[in-house]
Coordinates of C-alpha atoms in Angstrom, one line a residue:
Chain S
X26 CA 0.1 -0.5 -0.2
X27 CA 3.0 3.1 0.8
X28 CA 5.3 1.3 -2.2
X29 CA 1.7 2.0 -4.4
X30 CA 1.4 5.8 -2.7
X31 CA 4.2 6.7 -2.9
X32 CA 4.7 6.4 -6.9
X33 CA 1.4 7.6 -7.1
X34 CA 2.8 10.5 -5.4
X35 CA 6.0 11.1 -7.6
X36 CA 3.3 10.6 -10.6
X37 CA 0.7 13.5 -8.9
X38 CA 3.8 15.3 -9.1
X39 CA 5.4 14.8 -12.2
X40 CA 1.0 16.1 -13.5
X41 CA 1.8 19.1 -11.2
X42 CA 5.0 20.5 -13.1
X43 CA 4.1 19.4 -16.5
X44 CA 1.5 21.8 -16.0
X45 CA 3.6 24.9 -14.3
X46 CA 4.5 26.5 -17.2
X47 CA 1.3 27.4 -18.0
X48 CA 1.6 29.4 -14.6
X49 CA 5.7 30.4 -13.9
X50 CA 6.0 31.8 -17.4
X51 CA 5.1 35.0 -16.2
X52 CA 7.2 35.1 -13.1
X53 CA 10.2 33.4 -14.9
X54 CA 10.1 37.0 -16.9
X55 CA 11.1 38.8 -13.8
X56 CA 13.1 36.5 -11.6
X57 CA 16.3 34.0 -12.2
X58 CA 14.5 31.7 -15.0
X59 CA 16.4 28.5 -13.3
X60 CA 15.5 29.2 -10.4
X61 CA 11.7 28.3 -10.5
X62 CA 11.6 25.4 -13.0
X63 CA 9.7 23.1 -11.3
X64 CA 7.6 25.0 -8.9
X65 CA 4.8 23.0 -8.7
X66 CA 1.4 25.1 -7.7
X67 CA -2.3 24.3 -8.8
X68 CA -3.0 24.4 -12.8
X69 CA -6.3 26.0 -11.9
X70 CA -5.7 29.6 -10.3
X71 CA -4.4 31.5 -12.2
X72 CA -2.2 33.4 -9.9
X73 CA 0.9 35.0 -10.4
X74 CA 2.6 34.3 -6.8
X75 CA 5.0 36.4 -4.8
X76 CA 9.0 34.9 -4.9
X77 CA 8.6 33.7 -0.8
X78 CA 4.7 31.9 -2.1
X79 CA 6.7 30.6 -4.8
X80 CA 9.7 29.0 -3.1
X81 CA 6.7 28.5 -0.4
X82 CA 5.3 26.1 -3.4
X83 CA 8.1 24.2 -3.8
X84 CA 8.6 23.1 -0.5
X85 CA 5.7 22.2 -0.5
X86 CA 5.6 20.2 -2.9
X87 CA 9.3 19.0 -1.9
X88 CA 9.6 15.4 -0.7
X89 CA 13.2 15.8 0.8
X90 CA 11.8 17.6 4.0
X91 CA 10.9 14.1 5.1
X92 CA 12.8 11.7 6.7
X93 CA 13.1 8.8 4.4
X94 CA 12.2 11.4 1.4
X95 CA 8.7 10.2 0.8
X96 CA 6.7 12.7 1.6
X97 CA 5.7 16.0 1.4
X98 CA 3.6 17.9 2.9
X99 CA 1.4 18.1 -0.6
X100 CA 1.0 14.4 0.2
X101 CA -1.6 14.8 2.9
X102 CA -2.5 17.8 1.9
X103 CA -3.5 17.2 -2.0
X104 CA -3.9 19.8 -4.0
X105 CA -6.4 18.5 -6.7
X106 CA -8.7 16.7 -3.3
X107 CA -8.7 20.3 -1.6
X108 CA -5.8 20.1 0.6
X109 CA -6.8 16.8 2.1
X110 CA -5.7 12.9 2.0
X111 CA -6.7 10.7 -0.7
X112 CA -4.8 8.2 0.1
X113 CA -6.6 5.3 1.4
X114 CA -4.6 3.0 4.4
X115 CA -5.9 0.6 6.8
X116 CA -8.8 3.3 8.2
X117 CA -9.7 4.7 5.1
X118 CA -9.4 7.7 5.0
X119 CA -10.4 8.4 8.5
X120 CA -6.2 9.7 9.1
X121 CA -3.4 9.3 7.4
X122 CA 0.3 7.7 7.1
X123 CA 3.5 8.9 7.5
X124 CA 7.1 8.8 6.2
X125 CA 7.9 5.4 8.3
X126 CA 6.2 2.3 7.3
X127 CA 3.3 1.6 10.0
X128 CA 3.6 5.6 11.1
X129 CA 0.4 6.4 11.4
X130 CA -1.8 10.0 12.7
X131 CA -4.3 9.9 15.0
X132 CA -6.8 12.5 13.3
X133 CA -7.6 12.9 10.0
X134 CA -6.0 15.1 8.0
X135 CA -8.5 18.6 7.5
X136 CA -8.7 20.8 4.4
X137 CA -5.6 23.5 4.2
X138 CA -8.0 25.9 2.1
X139 CA -8.6 28.6 3.7
X140 CA -7.1 27.9 6.8
X141 CA -4.6 31.3 7.3
X142 CA -8.0 33.4 7.1
X143 CA -7.9 31.2 11.3
X144 CA -7.0 34.3 13.6
X145 CA -4.7 32.9 16.3
X146 CA -4.9 31.1 19.8
X147 CA -6.9 33.9 22.0
X148 CA -8.1 32.8 25.1
X149 CA -11.0 35.2 26.1
X150 CA -12.3 37.0 29.7
X151 CA -15.5 34.7 30.0
X152 CA -13.2 31.3 29.5
X153 CA -13.6 30.8 25.8
X154 CA -11.0 29.7 23.3
X155 CA -11.0 30.8 20.0
X156 CA -8.5 30.8 16.9
X157 CA -5.3 28.7 16.1
X158 CA -4.6 25.5 14.2
X159 CA -4.4 22.0 14.0
X160 CA -7.8 20.3 16.3
X161 CA -6.5 21.3 18.9
X162 CA -5.4 25.3 18.3
X163 CA -1.8 24.5 19.5
X164 CA 0.1 26.7 16.9
X165 CA -0.5 30.1 16.4
X166 CA -0.1 31.3 13.0
X167 CA 0.5 28.7 9.8
X168 CA 3.8 29.5 10.3
X169 CA 4.6 27.7 13.7
X170 CA 1.5 24.9 12.1
X171 CA 4.4 24.3 9.1
X172 CA 7.6 23.1 11.5
X173 CA 4.6 20.5 13.5
X174 CA 5.0 18.1 10.5
X175 CA 8.2 17.6 9.8
X176 CA 9.5 17.3 13.1
X177 CA 6.2 15.1 13.7
X178 CA 7.4 11.6 13.9
X179 CA 4.8 10.5 12.5
X180 CA 4.5 12.4 9.8
X181 CA 7.0 13.6 8.0
X182 CA 9.6 12.4 10.3
X183 CA 12.1 14.7 10.7
X184 CA 14.5 15.1 13.9
X185 CA 14.8 18.9 14.5
X186 CA 14.8 21.8 12.7
X187 CA 18.7 21.6 11.8
X188 CA 17.7 18.5 9.5
X189 CA 15.5 20.1 8.0
X190 CA 17.6 22.7 7.2
X191 CA 20.4 20.8 5.9
X192 CA 17.9 19.1 3.9
X193 CA 17.6 22.5 2.2
X194 CA 20.7 23.3 1.6
X195 CA 21.5 20.6 -0.5
X196 CA 19.7 21.9 -3.1
X197 CA 21.6 24.6 -4.6
X198 CA 18.5 26.2 -5.9
X199 CA 17.0 26.3 -2.7
X200 CA 20.1 28.1 -1.2
X201 CA 20.0 31.5 -3.4
X202 CA 16.2 31.5 -3.1
X203 CA 17.2 31.8 0.6
X204 CA 20.1 34.8 0.6
X205 CA 17.9 35.9 -1.5
X206 CA 14.7 36.2 0.3
X207 CA 16.2 35.7 4.2
X208 CA 19.7 37.6 3.7
X209 CA 23.4 35.6 2.5
X210 CA 23.4 34.9 6.4
X211 CA 20.5 32.8 6.5
X212 CA 22.5 29.8 6.4
X213 CA 24.6 30.7 9.3
X214 CA 21.9 29.3 11.5
X215 CA 20.0 26.2 10.8
X216 CA 16.5 27.8 12.9
X217 CA 17.2 30.6 10.3
X218 CA 16.6 28.4 8.0
X219 CA 13.9 25.9 9.7
X220 CA 12.3 29.7 10.8
X221 CA 12.5 31.0 7.0
X222 CA 11.2 27.1 5.5
X223 CA 8.2 28.0 7.7
X224 CA 7.3 31.7 6.7
X225 CA 7.1 30.9 3.0
X226 CA 5.4 27.5 3.2
X227 CA 3.1 29.6 5.5
X228 CA 2.9 32.4 2.6
X229 CA 1.9 29.8 0.0
X230 CA -0.7 28.6 2.0
X231 CA -2.4 32.6 2.4
X232 CA -2.1 32.9 -1.4
X233 CA -5.7 33.0 -3.7
X234 CA -5.2 29.9 -4.2
X235 CA -6.5 28.7 -1.0
X236 CA -9.3 31.2 -0.3
X237 CA -10.9 32.0 -4.3
X238 CA -14.3 32.3 -2.7
X239 CA -15.6 31.1 -5.5
X240 CA -18.9 28.2 -4.9
X241 CA -21.9 28.0 -5.8
X242 CA -23.1 29.9 -2.3
X243 CA -20.3 33.0 -2.7
X244 CA -22.0 33.4 -6.9
X245 CA -24.9 33.6 -5.6
X246 CA -24.6 35.7 -2.8
X247 CA -22.4 37.9 -5.7
X248 CA -26.5 37.5 -7.6
X249 CA -24.4 34.8 -10.5
X250 CA -26.7 32.0 -9.4
X251 CA -29.4 30.8 -7.5
X252 CA -30.3 28.2 -5.2
X253 CA -32.3 25.5 -6.0
X254 CA -34.9 25.1 -2.9
X255 CA -34.1 22.6 -1.3
X256 CA -30.1 24.6 -1.4
X257 CA -31.9 27.8 -0.6
X258 CA -34.1 25.5 2.8
X259 CA -31.1 24.0 4.4
X260 CA -29.8 27.6 4.5
X261 CA -32.5 28.3 6.3
X262 CA -32.5 25.8 8.0
X263 CA -29.0 26.3 8.9
X264 CA -29.4 29.5 10.4
X265 CA -32.3 28.6 12.3
X266 CA -31.2 26.0 14.1
X267 CA -28.1 25.0 15.9
X268 CA -25.5 24.6 13.4
X269 CA -25.0 28.0 13.0
X270 CA -24.0 28.7 16.8
X271 CA -20.4 27.0 16.4
X272 CA -20.4 26.8 12.3
X273 CA -21.8 30.7 12.4
X274 CA -21.0 32.2 9.3
X275 CA -20.4 35.9 10.2
X276 CA -17.7 36.2 12.6
X277 CA -18.1 39.3 14.7
X278 CA -17.4 42.8 12.7
X279 CA -16.9 40.2 9.6
X280 CA -16.5 41.0 6.5
X281 CA -19.5 38.6 5.0
X282 CA -18.3 37.8 2.0
X283 CA -15.6 35.8 3.6
X284 CA -18.1 33.8 5.6
X285 CA -15.9 30.9 6.8
X286 CA -19.2 28.3 8.4
X287 CA -16.8 28.5 11.9
X288 CA -16.5 30.4 14.6
X289 CA -13.6 29.4 15.6
X290 CA -14.3 28.7 19.3
X291 CA -13.5 24.7 20.5
X292 CA -16.9 22.2 21.7
X293 CA -17.3 18.6 22.5
X294 CA -20.0 16.4 20.4
X295 CA -19.2 13.8 22.4
X296 CA -18.8 11.6 19.5
X297 CA -16.5 8.7 19.5
X298 CA -13.8 6.6 19.0
X299 CA -12.8 4.8 15.8
X300 CA -12.0 2.4 16.8
X301 CA -10.1 1.2 13.7
X302 CA -7.7 4.9 13.5
X303 CA -7.4 4.5 17.0
X304 CA -5.9 0.7 17.0
X305 CA -3.5 1.8 13.8
X306 CA -1.9 5.3 16.2
X307 CA -0.4 2.4 18.2
X308 CA -1.5 4.4 21.4
X309 CA -3.6 2.0 23.0
X310 CA -6.8 1.2 24.6
X311 CA -6.9 3.5 27.0
X312 CA -4.9 6.5 25.1
X313 CA -8.2 9.9 25.0
X314 CA -7.5 12.3 21.8
X315 CA -8.4 15.1 25.3
X316 CA -8.8 17.7 22.3
X317 CA -8.0 20.8 23.8
X318 CA -6.5 19.8 26.4
X319 CA -4.0 17.4 24.8
X320 CA -1.2 19.7 24.4
X321 CA 0.2 22.3 26.5
X322 CA -0.5 25.3 25.0
X323 CA -3.7 24.8 27.1
X324 CA -3.7 22.8 29.9
X325 CA -7.1 23.2 32.1
X326 CA -9.3 20.4 32.2
X327 CA -12.8 22.6 31.6
X328 CA -11.6 22.4 27.9
X329 CA -10.8 18.4 27.9
X330 CA -12.7 16.3 24.5
X331 CA -13.3 19.9 22.4
X332 CA -12.1 20.4 20.0
X333 CA -11.5 23.1 17.3
X334 CA -15.0 23.8 14.6
X335 CA -14.3 23.1 11.5
X336 CA -14.8 25.6 8.8
X337 CA -17.3 24.4 6.0
X338 CA -16.6 25.1 3.1
X339 CA -15.4 22.2 1.4
X340 CA -17.3 20.2 3.5
X341 CA -19.1 18.2 1.2
X342 CA -15.5 16.3 -0.8
X343 CA -12.8 16.5 1.9
X344 CA -15.1 12.9 4.4
X345 CA -14.0 11.5 6.1
X346 CA -15.7 13.4 8.6
X347 CA -14.5 15.1 12.2
X348 CA -11.5 15.2 14.4
X349 CA -11.1 11.2 14.2
X350 CA -12.6 11.0 10.4
X351 CA -14.8 8.5 12.2
X352 CA -17.7 9.0 10.1
X353 CA -17.9 8.3 5.6
X354 CA -20.5 10.6 5.0
X355 CA -21.9 13.5 5.2
X356 CA -25.1 13.1 5.8
X357 CA -24.1 10.3 9.0
X358 CA -22.5 14.0 10.1
X359 CA -25.8 15.7 10.2
X360 CA -27.7 13.0 11.6
X361 CA -25.0 12.1 14.6
X362 CA -26.3 16.0 15.4
X363 CA -30.0 14.6 15.8
X364 CA -28.4 11.7 18.8
X365 CA -29.1 14.7 21.3
X366 CA -32.6 16.1 20.3
X367 CA -34.7 13.3 18.9
X368 CA -36.6 11.2 21.2
X369 CA -37.0 8.1 17.8
X370 CA -34.7 5.0 18.0
X371 CA -33.7 5.5 15.3
X372 CA -31.9 8.5 16.1
X373 CA -29.5 6.5 18.7
X374 CA -27.1 4.6 16.0
X375 CA -25.1 5.3 13.3
X376 CA -26.2 4.3 10.2
X377 CA -22.9 4.0 8.2
X378 CA -22.1 0.8 11.3
X379 CA -25.9 -0.1 11.8
X380 CA -24.9 0.0 15.5
X381 CA -25.9 2.8 18.3
X382 CA -23.2 5.6 18.0
X383 CA -21.0 4.7 20.9
X384 CA -20.2 7.0 24.4
X385 CA -18.2 9.9 24.2
X386 CA -14.7 9.2 24.1
X387 CA -13.9 12.2 26.4
X388 CA -18.4 12.4 28.1
X389 CA -17.2 15.5 30.1
X390 CA -17.3 19.0 29.2
X391 CA -19.9 18.3 26.1
X392 CA -21.6 21.7 24.4
X393 CA -25.3 21.0 25.4
X394 CA -26.5 24.0 25.4
X395 CA -25.7 23.9 21.6
X396 CA -26.5 20.2 21.2
X397 CA -29.8 20.0 22.8
X398 CA -31.9 22.8 21.2
X399 CA -34.9 20.2 22.1
X400 CA -35.5 20.2 18.0
X401 CA -35.1 16.9 16.0
X402 CA -33.8 17.2 12.0
X403 CA -36.6 15.8 9.6
X404 CA -35.4 13.7 7.1
X405 CA -35.5 16.6 4.6
X406 CA -34.0 18.7 6.2
X407 CA -30.9 16.8 7.2
X408 CA -31.4 16.0 2.8
X409 CA -31.2 20.1 3.0
X410 CA -28.5 21.1 5.4
X411 CA -26.5 18.4 2.7
X412 CA -27.5 20.2 -0.1
X413 CA -26.2 23.7 1.6
X414 CA -23.2 22.3 2.4
X415 CA -22.6 21.1 -1.0
X416 CA -23.1 24.4 -2.4
X417 CA -19.6 25.4 0.3
X418 CA -17.6 24.0 -2.3
X419 CA -15.4 26.0 -4.4
X420 CA -15.6 25.4 -8.2
X421 CA -12.2 23.1 -8.8
X422 CA -14.0 20.7 -6.0
X423 CA -17.0 20.5 -7.8
X424 CA -16.6 17.3 -9.3
X425 CA -15.3 15.8 -6.3
X426 CA -18.6 15.5 -4.6
X427 CA -20.2 12.1 -4.0
X428 CA -24.0 12.1 -4.7
X429 CA -26.0 12.9 -2.3
X430 CA -26.5 10.8 0.6
X431 CA -23.9 9.7 -0.7
Chain P
X4 CA -47.7 33.9 20.3
X5 CA -50.3 33.4 24.3
X6 CA -47.3 34.7 26.4
X7 CA -46.4 37.9 24.9
X8 CA -48.4 40.6 23.8
X9 CA -49.4 41.1 19.8
X10 CA -48.7 44.9 19.3
X11 CA -49.0 45.5 15.6
X12 CA -47.1 49.1 16.5
X13 CA -45.8 49.1 12.4
X14 CA -48.6 46.7 9.8
X15 CA -47.5 43.8 8.3
X16 CA -47.2 43.2 4.9
X17 CA -48.2 47.0 3.3
X18 CA -46.6 50.0 3.9
X19 CA -43.3 49.1 6.0
X20 CA -40.7 51.4 5.8
X21 CA -38.0 50.6 7.9
X22 CA -35.2 52.9 9.5
X23 CA -31.7 52.4 10.0
X24 CA -31.3 54.9 12.8
X25 CA -33.3 53.7 16.2
X26 CA -33.2 50.2 16.7
X27 CA -35.9 50.7 20.4
X28 CA -38.0 51.1 17.3
X29 CA -39.8 49.0 15.5
X30 CA -39.8 50.2 12.6
X31 CA -36.1 49.7 12.3
X32 CA -34.9 47.5 9.4
X33 CA -33.3 44.7 11.6
X34 CA -37.4 44.4 13.0
X35 CA -38.9 43.5 9.6
X36 CA -40.6 40.3 11.3
X37 CA -40.4 40.7 15.5
X38 CA -42.9 39.5 17.3
X39 CA -42.5 40.1 20.9
X40 CA -41.1 42.7 23.0
X41 CA -37.0 44.5 21.2
X42 CA -34.5 43.4 24.0
X43 CA -32.4 46.8 23.2
X44 CA -35.6 48.0 25.7
X45 CA -35.6 45.3 28.1
X46 CA -31.5 45.7 29.8
X47 CA -30.3 43.7 26.8
X48 CA -28.6 44.4 22.5
X49 CA -30.3 43.9 19.5
X50 CA -27.6 41.0 19.9
X51 CA -27.3 39.9 23.5
X52 CA -30.1 39.0 25.6
X53 CA -31.1 41.0 28.9
X54 CA -29.1 39.8 32.7
X55 CA -30.9 36.9 34.0
X56 CA -32.4 36.1 30.6
X57 CA -31.8 33.0 28.8
X58 CA -30.6 32.7 25.3
X59 CA -32.4 30.9 22.5
X60 CA -30.1 28.5 20.8
X61 CA -33.7 27.8 18.3
X62 CA -34.8 30.8 15.8
X63 CA -36.7 32.1 13.2
X64 CA -35.0 33.2 10.1
X65 CA -35.9 36.5 7.9
X66 CA -34.8 38.5 5.8
X67 CA -35.4 42.0 5.8
X68 CA -34.0 45.0 4.0
X69 CA -31.7 47.5 5.4
X70 CA -32.7 51.3 3.7
X71 CA -28.8 52.9 5.1
X72 CA -25.9 50.1 2.6
X73 CA -29.9 48.7 0.4
X74 CA -29.1 46.0 0.6
X75 CA -31.2 42.2 2.2
X76 CA -29.9 40.4 5.1
X77 CA -30.5 37.1 7.2
X78 CA -31.8 38.1 10.3
X79 CA -32.2 34.7 12.8
X80 CA -34.6 35.8 15.4
X81 CA -33.7 34.4 19.0
X82 CA -35.5 34.2 21.8
X83 CA -34.3 35.2 25.4
X84 CA -36.5 33.2 27.7
X85 CA -36.6 31.6 31.7
X86 CA -38.3 35.8 32.9
X87 CA -41.8 36.9 32.6
X88 CA -42.2 38.8 29.2
X89 CA -40.7 42.5 29.0
X90 CA -43.6 44.6 28.5
X91 CA -41.0 46.7 26.7
X92 CA -40.8 47.9 22.7
X93 CA -44.1 45.7 22.0
X94 CA -44.0 44.6 18.4
X95 CA -45.2 43.2 15.8
X96 CA -44.1 42.8 12.5
X97 CA -43.9 40.1 10.2
X98 CA -42.4 40.8 6.3
X99 CA -41.5 37.6 4.9
X100 CA -43.6 35.6 7.8
X101 CA -45.2 32.5 7.0
X102 CA -47.2 30.0 8.8
X103 CA -46.1 27.8 11.5
X104 CA -45.8 24.6 8.9
X105 CA -42.6 26.9 8.0
X106 CA -41.4 27.3 11.4
X107 CA -38.0 28.6 9.8
X108 CA -40.1 32.3 9.1
X109 CA -43.5 32.0 12.2
X110 CA -42.6 34.1 14.2
X111 CA -46.3 33.3 16.1
X112 CA -43.5 30.3 17.7
X113 CA -42.1 30.4 21.9
X114 CA -38.4 30.3 20.1
X115 CA -37.1 29.1 23.9
X116 CA -36.4 25.9 22.3
X117 CA -33.0 24.6 23.9
X118 CA -32.8 27.3 26.9
X119 CA -31.2 26.6 29.3
X120 CA -33.2 25.6 32.2
X121 CA -36.1 24.7 30.0
X122 CA -36.3 28.0 30.4
X123 CA -39.6 28.5 28.1
X124 CA -41.0 31.4 29.1
X125 CA -40.7 34.2 26.7
X126 CA -39.3 37.9 28.2
X127 CA -37.7 39.7 24.5
X128 CA -36.3 39.1 21.5
X129 CA -33.0 40.2 19.8
X130 CA -31.9 40.8 16.2
X131 CA -28.9 39.3 15.0
X132 CA -27.5 39.3 11.4
X133 CA -27.0 35.4 10.2
X134 CA -26.0 36.3 6.4
X135 CA -26.9 38.1 3.4
X136 CA -30.3 37.3 1.4
X137 CA -29.3 35.3 -1.7

């Protein structure tokens, strides 16, 4: 499985390389030509990248930044799949395989689309915590986040920042570029190189390619298209039911044309363990993922079990769902919320397994106010919500959408 | 609604002329489908419940026209519950209101479902914007 994956990853990379001429040629006119050959970027977005963004794009696709040189950022955050991981492992797509044979993560690889718009982790006076990257918010910004996977033994597996700097140094093109962008003395300190690489990766992920706002939803708001009646009803349900309490489209004082469908808050919605993913992660049956309280950035039992509210943009093409990829279908993810409001016995059953949803991995700190609205979603409303959520798919990923309910 | 006074303060579907200056008036544009009392007059604000009341997580929605920027916005009205009806700034507007079989647009319902402590007593209503109307 792993060998196949690597081969496929390589083929994809070559594919990117074939396409880059279209994007890069204008840049070559103003930049040192040999340095920017083979810069992969999205063929679907005719975006001209600044030099630091182009460097970030090169690093993003560079498998040399993993210990065994088998994977890059793009291996798990594949741009063809809304920057999520399309590779199948023994746990399906729930979690991602790392650079080291057998290494598996314990959380689902989230999309990078729109992630640069995430505010830093902030602890508010009312005790609420918002923002931050990763499912548990442990990185304040993309630059900080970018270092995580490179050094994570279950991911790209580099031992330290100095080793990453060494890999960068191997590449003569990089050496010139890093000096151009970060100063002649950048290689005097490996940490400086590592920081600079993270900065370039963050710059790339902050380009318009990652936040096109060209979904049907955006097009409808701009008056270019119309919702179907089902989509329109789905939006009404979304805005009047409890969805909007957390996947609030409007950030306080935010721009209505750049809604991200997350409040960036942290909530425990009582999800069960994903047994297969947990088993493969090797963390053991006693392990509990306490989310926001699982690192050193937040040490507060009252935050245990809470995870960041994900953006719902591109949700229809970034399954499986939730922090542990426990649900394969978008429809199931919507139905899960009925567990808290419906008195129907069927609402206690996960339709994907035919068994009860399972106990919450962390039964404490449930967001009961948001979850127990007293109103259950009818089948038609579930369909409508799914139809609405599908309109949040960026144009370049619309072809990936499975049939409704799948 | 049974537990709140129905003040037809600014009429119904005919003749709705919204203004964008005074949030405490029934003709303030965001109140285009409000039914009950404006929380701004009851110790709350346009988007926050008065102290001692419980914000309901459920709501009804209406598309209201803002004369200030000439755009229409979706307002998801939410009730503040758990105390007796406020009594000030009673207001009933019905722009886009639909019967209860379309509850997403029905403002006769006491939308206190899910409020903490099962507080189902209506006190007042807030009018937050939740999106641009399509």
